[in-house]
Amino acid sequence: MSPRRPPVCLTIAGSDSGGGAGIQADLKAFAACGTHGTSALTALTAQNTVAVTAVHPVPGAFIVEQVRAVVDDLGVDAVKLGMIGSPATAAAVAEALDLVPAGVPVVVDPVMVAESGARLLDPEAHDALVRLILPRATVVTPNLPEARALAGDATLDGAELAAAVRALGPAAVVVTGGHRDEATDVFQDADGTTLIPGPRHPDGAAHGSGCTHASALAAHLAHGHAPLEAARAARRVAAHAVAHGLRDLGTGAGPVDVLDVRSRTAPGA
Ligand SMILES: Nc1ncnc2c1ncn2[C@@H]1O[C@H](COP(=O)(O)OP(=O)(O)OP(=O)(O)O)[C@@H](O)[C@H]1O
Ligand SMILES: Cc1ncc(CO)c(N)n1
């Protein structure tokens, strides 16, 4: 890679009109982690901090075309997958992944439910996600309820839960800790299980924490870090974004802020 060329990350995900999650969070996290962010939208959501009021899926052929445009010209050093939504979108995303050169890491955030409680994955898309997408993941990053839904067992936890998700085909798993009292992430790959602890920050502005985490992880893989090191860095980046979350924006859970915008002034001011 030429020293002047930053790593390029591609998010294949949904848009959050409220700017907290989805591609809006992904592009900010990519930039915060020193990479150039590109995007292929899977769905547009009319969304704010309290609800998702409408979803407009992007036609499958157009998802593929967006990925082709990026891959053919800019190149891609890591991919992050977010909202899939429907079985048809899962099939299109799988087709789009065939355009990504072999060996490029793919981080899959198996988005199911928004922080506001809205469902973002049709129940009938679950099988397509498991069959078409998870086996292609370098790292899959479910939160606790998503991991249990993928494992098909609501009683599992810790290393057993991570192993049940890894059995679906991804090389590594991070069960993220935002839904635990201690916000400890559980990483597992072929070498074993590693806990990734860290301080728990007050809740109330964690909308987009999962997207930020998965994108930061992809960005660190794009920089050449190994999955475990990238997962440790992603925990730090996401926790920082939660700590600086914009709790005064909106009436629900405020957007995370990976760029800590309150500490900045307008350029030239
Ligand atoms: N209150 C918190 N304090 C510190 N770190 C947190 C907190 N909440 C989440 N995190 C970290 O943020 C990352 C994302 O975890 P989380 O489990 O919240 O994802 P998620 O539920 O998919 O997020 P969302 O659906 O809101 O985008 C993890 O690394 C997790 O440890
Ligand atoms: C578009 C989109 N993707 C992912 C999430 C998960 O937080 C969300 N709320 N919205």
JSON list of N, CA, C and O and ligand atoms in Angstrom, two decimals, residues 13-16 21-23 43 45 47 52 82-83 109 111 113-115 120 207-211, ligand 2:
[
{"chain": "A", "resi": 13, "resn": "ALA", "atom": "N", "xyz": [-24.74, -1.63, 4.65]},
{"chain": "A", "resi": 13, "resn": "ALA", "atom": "CA", "xyz": [-25.60, -1.48, 5.83]},
{"chain": "A", "resi": 13, "resn": "ALA", "atom": "C", "xyz": [-26.75, -0.52, 5.53]},
{"chain": "A", "resi": 13, "resn": "ALA", "atom": "O", "xyz": [-26.83, 0.05, 4.44]},
{"chain": "A", "resi": 14, "resn": "GLY", "atom": "N", "xyz": [-27.60, -0.32, 6.53]},
{"chain": "A", "resi": 14, "resn": "GLY", "atom": "CA", "xyz": [-28.74, 0.56, 6.39]},
{"chain": "A", "resi": 14, "resn": "GLY", "atom": "C", "xyz": [-28.42, 1.98, 6.83]},
{"chain": "A", "resi": 14, "resn": "GLY", "atom": "O", "xyz": [-27.46, 2.21, 7.57]},
{"chain": "A", "resi": 15, "resn": "SER", "atom": "N", "xyz": [-29.25, 2.92, 6.36]},
{"chain": "A", "resi": 15, "resn": "SER", "atom": "CA", "xyz": [-29.11, 4.32, 6.77]},
{"chain": "A", "resi": 15, "resn": "SER", "atom": "C", "xyz": [-30.01, 4.61, 7.96]},
{"chain": "A", "resi": 15, "resn": "SER", "atom": "O", "xyz": [-31.16, 4.18, 8.00]},
{"chain": "A", "resi": 16, "resn": "ASP", "atom": "N", "xyz": [-29.51, 5.34, 8.94]},
{"chain": "A", "resi": 16, "resn": "ASP", "atom": "CA", "xyz": [-30.29, 5.81, 10.10]},
{"chain": "A", "resi": 16, "resn": "ASP", "atom": "C", "xyz": [-30.43, 7.32, 9.96]},
{"chain": "A", "resi": 16, "resn": "ASP", "atom": "O", "xyz": [-29.46, 8.06, 10.14]},
{"chain": "A", "resi": 21, "resn": "ALA", "atom": "N", "xyz": [-26.86, 5.44, 14.25]},
{"chain": "A", "resi": 21, "resn": "ALA", "atom": "CA", "xyz": [-26.42, 4.08, 13.96]},
{"chain": "A", "resi": 21, "resn": "ALA", "atom": "C", "xyz": [-26.24, 3.93, 12.45]},
{"chain": "A", "resi": 21, "resn": "ALA", "atom": "O", "xyz": [-26.08, 4.92, 11.74]},
{"chain": "A", "resi": 22, "resn": "GLY", "atom": "N", "xyz": [-26.23, 2.68, 11.97]},
{"chain": "A", "resi": 22, "resn": "GLY", "atom": "CA", "xyz": [-26.16, 2.44, 10.54]},
{"chain": "A", "resi": 22, "resn": "GLY", "atom": "C", "xyz": [-24.95, 3.06, 9.88]},
{"chain": "A", "resi": 22, "resn": "GLY", "atom": "O", "xyz": [-23.91, 3.27, 10.51]},
{"chain": "A", "resi": 23, "resn": "ILE", "atom": "N", "xyz": [-25.10, 3.35, 8.59]},
{"chain": "A", "resi": 23, "resn": "ILE", "atom": "CA", "xyz": [-23.93, 3.83, 7.83]},
{"chain": "A", "resi": 23, "resn": "ILE", "atom": "C", "xyz": [-23.39, 5.16, 8.37]},
{"chain": "A", "resi": 23, "resn": "ILE", "atom": "O", "xyz": [-22.21, 5.44, 8.25]},
{"chain": "A", "resi": 43, "resn": "ALA", "atom": "N", "xyz": [-30.73, -0.53, 2.94]},
{"chain": "A", "resi": 43, "resn": "ALA", "atom": "CA", "xyz": [-32.08, -0.07, 3.27]},
{"chain": "A", "resi": 43, "resn": "ALA", "atom": "C", "xyz": [-31.99, 1.34, 3.81]},
{"chain": "A", "resi": 43, "resn": "ALA", "atom": "O", "xyz": [-30.98, 1.73, 4.41]},
{"chain": "A", "resi": 45, "resn": "THR", "atom": "N", "xyz": [-33.78, 3.79, 6.54]},
{"chain": "A", "resi": 45, "resn": "THR", "atom": "CA", "xyz": [-34.76, 3.79, 7.62]},
{"chain": "A", "resi": 45, "resn": "THR", "atom": "C", "xyz": [-35.10, 5.22, 7.99]},
{"chain": "A", "resi": 45, "resn": "THR", "atom": "O", "xyz": [-34.22, 6.09, 8.01]},
{"chain": "A", "resi": 47, "resn": "GLN", "atom": "N", "xyz": [-35.79, 7.02, 11.00]},
{"chain": "A", "resi": 47, "resn": "GLN", "atom": "CA", "xyz": [-35.46, 6.60, 12.36]},
{"chain": "A", "resi": 47, "resn": "GLN", "atom": "C", "xyz": [-34.98, 7.79, 13.18]},
{"chain": "A", "resi": 47, "resn": "GLN", "atom": "O", "xyz": [-34.34, 8.70, 12.66]},
{"chain": "A", "resi": 52, "resn": "VAL", "atom": "N", "xyz": [-38.28, 3.52, 14.79]},
{"chain": "A", "resi": 52, "resn": "VAL", "atom": "CA", "xyz": [-38.10, 3.39, 13.34]},
{"chain": "A", "resi": 52, "resn": "VAL", "atom": "C", "xyz": [-39.50, 3.46, 12.76]},
{"chain": "A", "resi": 52, "resn": "VAL", "atom": "O", "xyz": [-40.33, 2.59, 13.03]},
{"chain": "A", "resi": 82, "resn": "GLY", "atom": "N", "xyz": [-23.91, -4.61, 8.05]},
{"chain": "A", "resi": 82, "resn": "GLY", "atom": "CA", "xyz": [-24.86, -4.28, 9.11]},
{"chain": "A", "resi": 82, "resn": "GLY", "atom": "C", "xyz": [-26.24, -4.78, 8.76]},
{"chain": "A", "resi": 82, "resn": "GLY", "atom": "O", "xyz": [-26.43, -5.96, 8.46]},
{"chain": "A", "resi": 83, "resn": "MET", "atom": "N", "xyz": [-27.22, -3.87, 8.76]},
{"chain": "A", "resi": 83, "resn": "MET", "atom": "CA", "xyz": [-28.63, -4.26, 8.56]},
{"chain": "A", "resi": 83, "resn": "MET", "atom": "C", "xyz": [-28.84, -5.00, 7.24]},
{"chain": "A", "resi": 83, "resn": "MET", "atom": "O", "xyz": [-28.50, -4.50, 6.17]},
{"chain": "A", "resi": 109, "resn": "ASP", "atom": "N", "xyz": [-22.04, -7.56, 11.62]},
{"chain": "A", "resi": 109, "resn": "ASP", "atom": "CA", "xyz": [-22.84, -7.20, 12.79]},
{"chain": "A", "resi": 109, "resn": "ASP", "atom": "C", "xyz": [-24.26, -7.69, 12.50]},
{"chain": "A", "resi": 109, "resn": "ASP", "atom": "O", "xyz": [-24.95, -7.09, 11.67]},
{"chain": "A", "resi": 111, "resn": "VAL", "atom": "N", "xyz": [-27.39, -7.39, 12.81]},
{"chain": "A", "resi": 111, "resn": "VAL", "atom": "CA", "xyz": [-28.37, -6.44, 13.35]},
{"chain": "A", "resi": 111, "resn": "VAL", "atom": "C", "xyz": [-29.77, -7.07, 13.35]},
{"chain": "A", "resi": 111, "resn": "VAL", "atom": "O", "xyz": [-30.25, -7.52, 12.31]},
{"chain": "A", "resi": 113, "resn": "VAL", "atom": "N", "xyz": [-32.40, -5.90, 16.19]},
{"chain": "A", "resi": 113, "resn": "VAL", "atom": "CA", "xyz": [-33.33, -4.99, 16.86]},
{"chain": "A", "resi": 113, "resn": "VAL", "atom": "C", "xyz": [-32.59, -3.68, 17.14]},
{"chain": "A", "resi": 113, "resn": "VAL", "atom": "O", "xyz": [-31.45, -3.70, 17.62]},
{"chain": "A", "resi": 114, "resn": "ALA", "atom": "N", "xyz": [-33.21, -2.53, 16.86]},
{"chain": "A", "resi": 114, "resn": "ALA", "atom": "CA", "xyz": [-32.60, -1.23, 17.17]},
{"chain": "A", "resi": 114, "resn": "ALA", "atom": "C", "xyz": [-32.67, -0.96, 18.67]},
{"chain": "A", "resi": 114, "resn": "ALA", "atom": "O", "xyz": [-33.46, -1.58, 19.40]},
{"chain": "A", "resi": 115, "resn": "GLU", "atom": "N", "xyz": [-31.81, -0.04, 19.13]},
{"chain": "A", "resi": 115, "resn": "GLU", "atom": "CA", "xyz": [-31.80, 0.35, 20.55]},
{"chain": "A", "resi": 115, "resn": "GLU", "atom": "C", "xyz": [-33.21, 0.76, 21.00]},
{"chain": "A", "resi": 115, "resn": "GLU", "atom": "O", "xyz": [-33.62, 0.53, 22.14]},
{"chain": "A", "resi": 120, "resn": "LEU", "atom": "N", "xyz": [-35.28, -4.93, 12.99]},
{"chain": "A", "resi": 120, "resn": "LEU", "atom": "CA", "xyz": [-34.62, -4.54, 11.74]},
{"chain": "A", "resi": 120, "resn": "LEU", "atom": "C", "xyz": [-34.29, -5.74, 10.87]},
{"chain": "A", "resi": 120, "resn": "LEU", "atom": "O", "xyz": [-33.74, -5.59, 9.79]},
{"chain": "A", "resi": 207, "resn": "HIS", "atom": "N", "xyz": [-27.04, 4.64, 21.46]},
{"chain": "A", "resi": 207, "resn": "HIS", "atom": "CA", "xyz": [-27.63, 4.32, 20.15]},
{"chain": "A", "resi": 207, "resn": "HIS", "atom": "C", "xyz": [-26.52, 4.36, 19.10]},
{"chain": "A", "resi": 207, "resn": "HIS", "atom": "O", "xyz": [-25.94, 5.41, 18.85]},
{"chain": "A", "resi": 208, "resn": "GLY", "atom": "N", "xyz": [-26.21, 3.19, 18.54]},
{"chain": "A", "resi": 208, "resn": "GLY", "atom": "CA", "xyz": [-25.14, 3.11, 17.55]},
{"chain": "A", "resi": 208, "resn": "GLY", "atom": "C", "xyz": [-23.85, 2.50, 18.08]},
{"chain": "A", "resi": 208, "resn": "GLY", "atom": "O", "xyz": [-22.87, 2.40, 17.34]},
{"chain": "A", "resi": 209, "resn": "SER", "atom": "N", "xyz": [-23.88, 2.03, 19.32]},
{"chain": "A", "resi": 209, "resn": "SER", "atom": "CA", "xyz": [-22.65, 1.45, 19.89]},
{"chain": "A", "resi": 209, "resn": "SER", "atom": "C", "xyz": [-22.21, 0.20, 19.13]},
{"chain": "A", "resi": 209, "resn": "SER", "atom": "O", "xyz": [-21.01, -0.01, 18.90]},
{"chain": "A", "resi": 210, "resn": "GLY", "atom": "N", "xyz": [-23.18, -0.63, 18.72]},
{"chain": "A", "resi": 210, "resn": "GLY", "atom": "CA", "xyz": [-22.83, -1.87, 18.02]},
{"chain": "A", "resi": 210, "resn": "GLY", "atom": "C", "xyz": [-22.26, -1.59, 16.64]},
{"chain": "A", "resi": 210, "resn": "GLY", "atom": "O", "xyz": [-21.28, -2.22, 16.22]},
{"chain": "A", "resi": 211, "resn": "CYS", "atom": "N", "xyz": [-22.86, -0.63, 15.92]},
{"chain": "A", "resi": 211, "resn": "CYS", "atom": "CA", "xyz": [-22.35, -0.27, 14.59]},
{"chain": "A", "resi": 211, "resn": "CYS", "atom": "C", "xyz": [-20.95, 0.32, 14.71]},
{"chain": "A", "resi": 211, "resn": "CYS", "atom": "O", "xyz": [-20.04, 0.01, 13.92]},
{"chain": "B", "resi": 2, "resn": "LIG", "atom": "C1", "xyz": [-29.94, 1.37, 10.01]},
{"chain": "B", "resi": 2, "resn": "LIG", "atom": "C2", "xyz": [-29.61, 0.78, 11.33]},
{"chain": "B", "resi": 2, "resn": "LIG", "atom": "N1", "xyz": [-28.66, -0.17, 11.41]},
{"chain": "B", "resi": 2, "resn": "LIG", "atom": "C3", "xyz": [-28.35, -0.72, 12.61]},
{"chain": "B", "resi": 2, "resn": "LIG", "atom": "C4", "xyz": [-28.98, -0.31, 13.77]},
{"chain": "B", "resi": 2, "resn": "LIG", "atom": "C5", "xyz": [-28.64, -0.98, 15.08]},
{"chain": "B", "resi": 2, "resn": "LIG", "atom": "O1", "xyz": [-28.42, -0.17, 16.09]},
{"chain": "B", "resi": 2, "resn": "LIG", "atom": "C6", "xyz": [-29.96, 0.71, 13.65]},
{"chain": "B", "resi": 2, "resn": "LIG", "atom": "N2", "xyz": [-30.63, 1.18, 14.73]},
{"chain": "B", "resi": 2, "resn": "LIG", "atom": "N3", "xyz": [-30.25, 1.23, 12.42]}
]
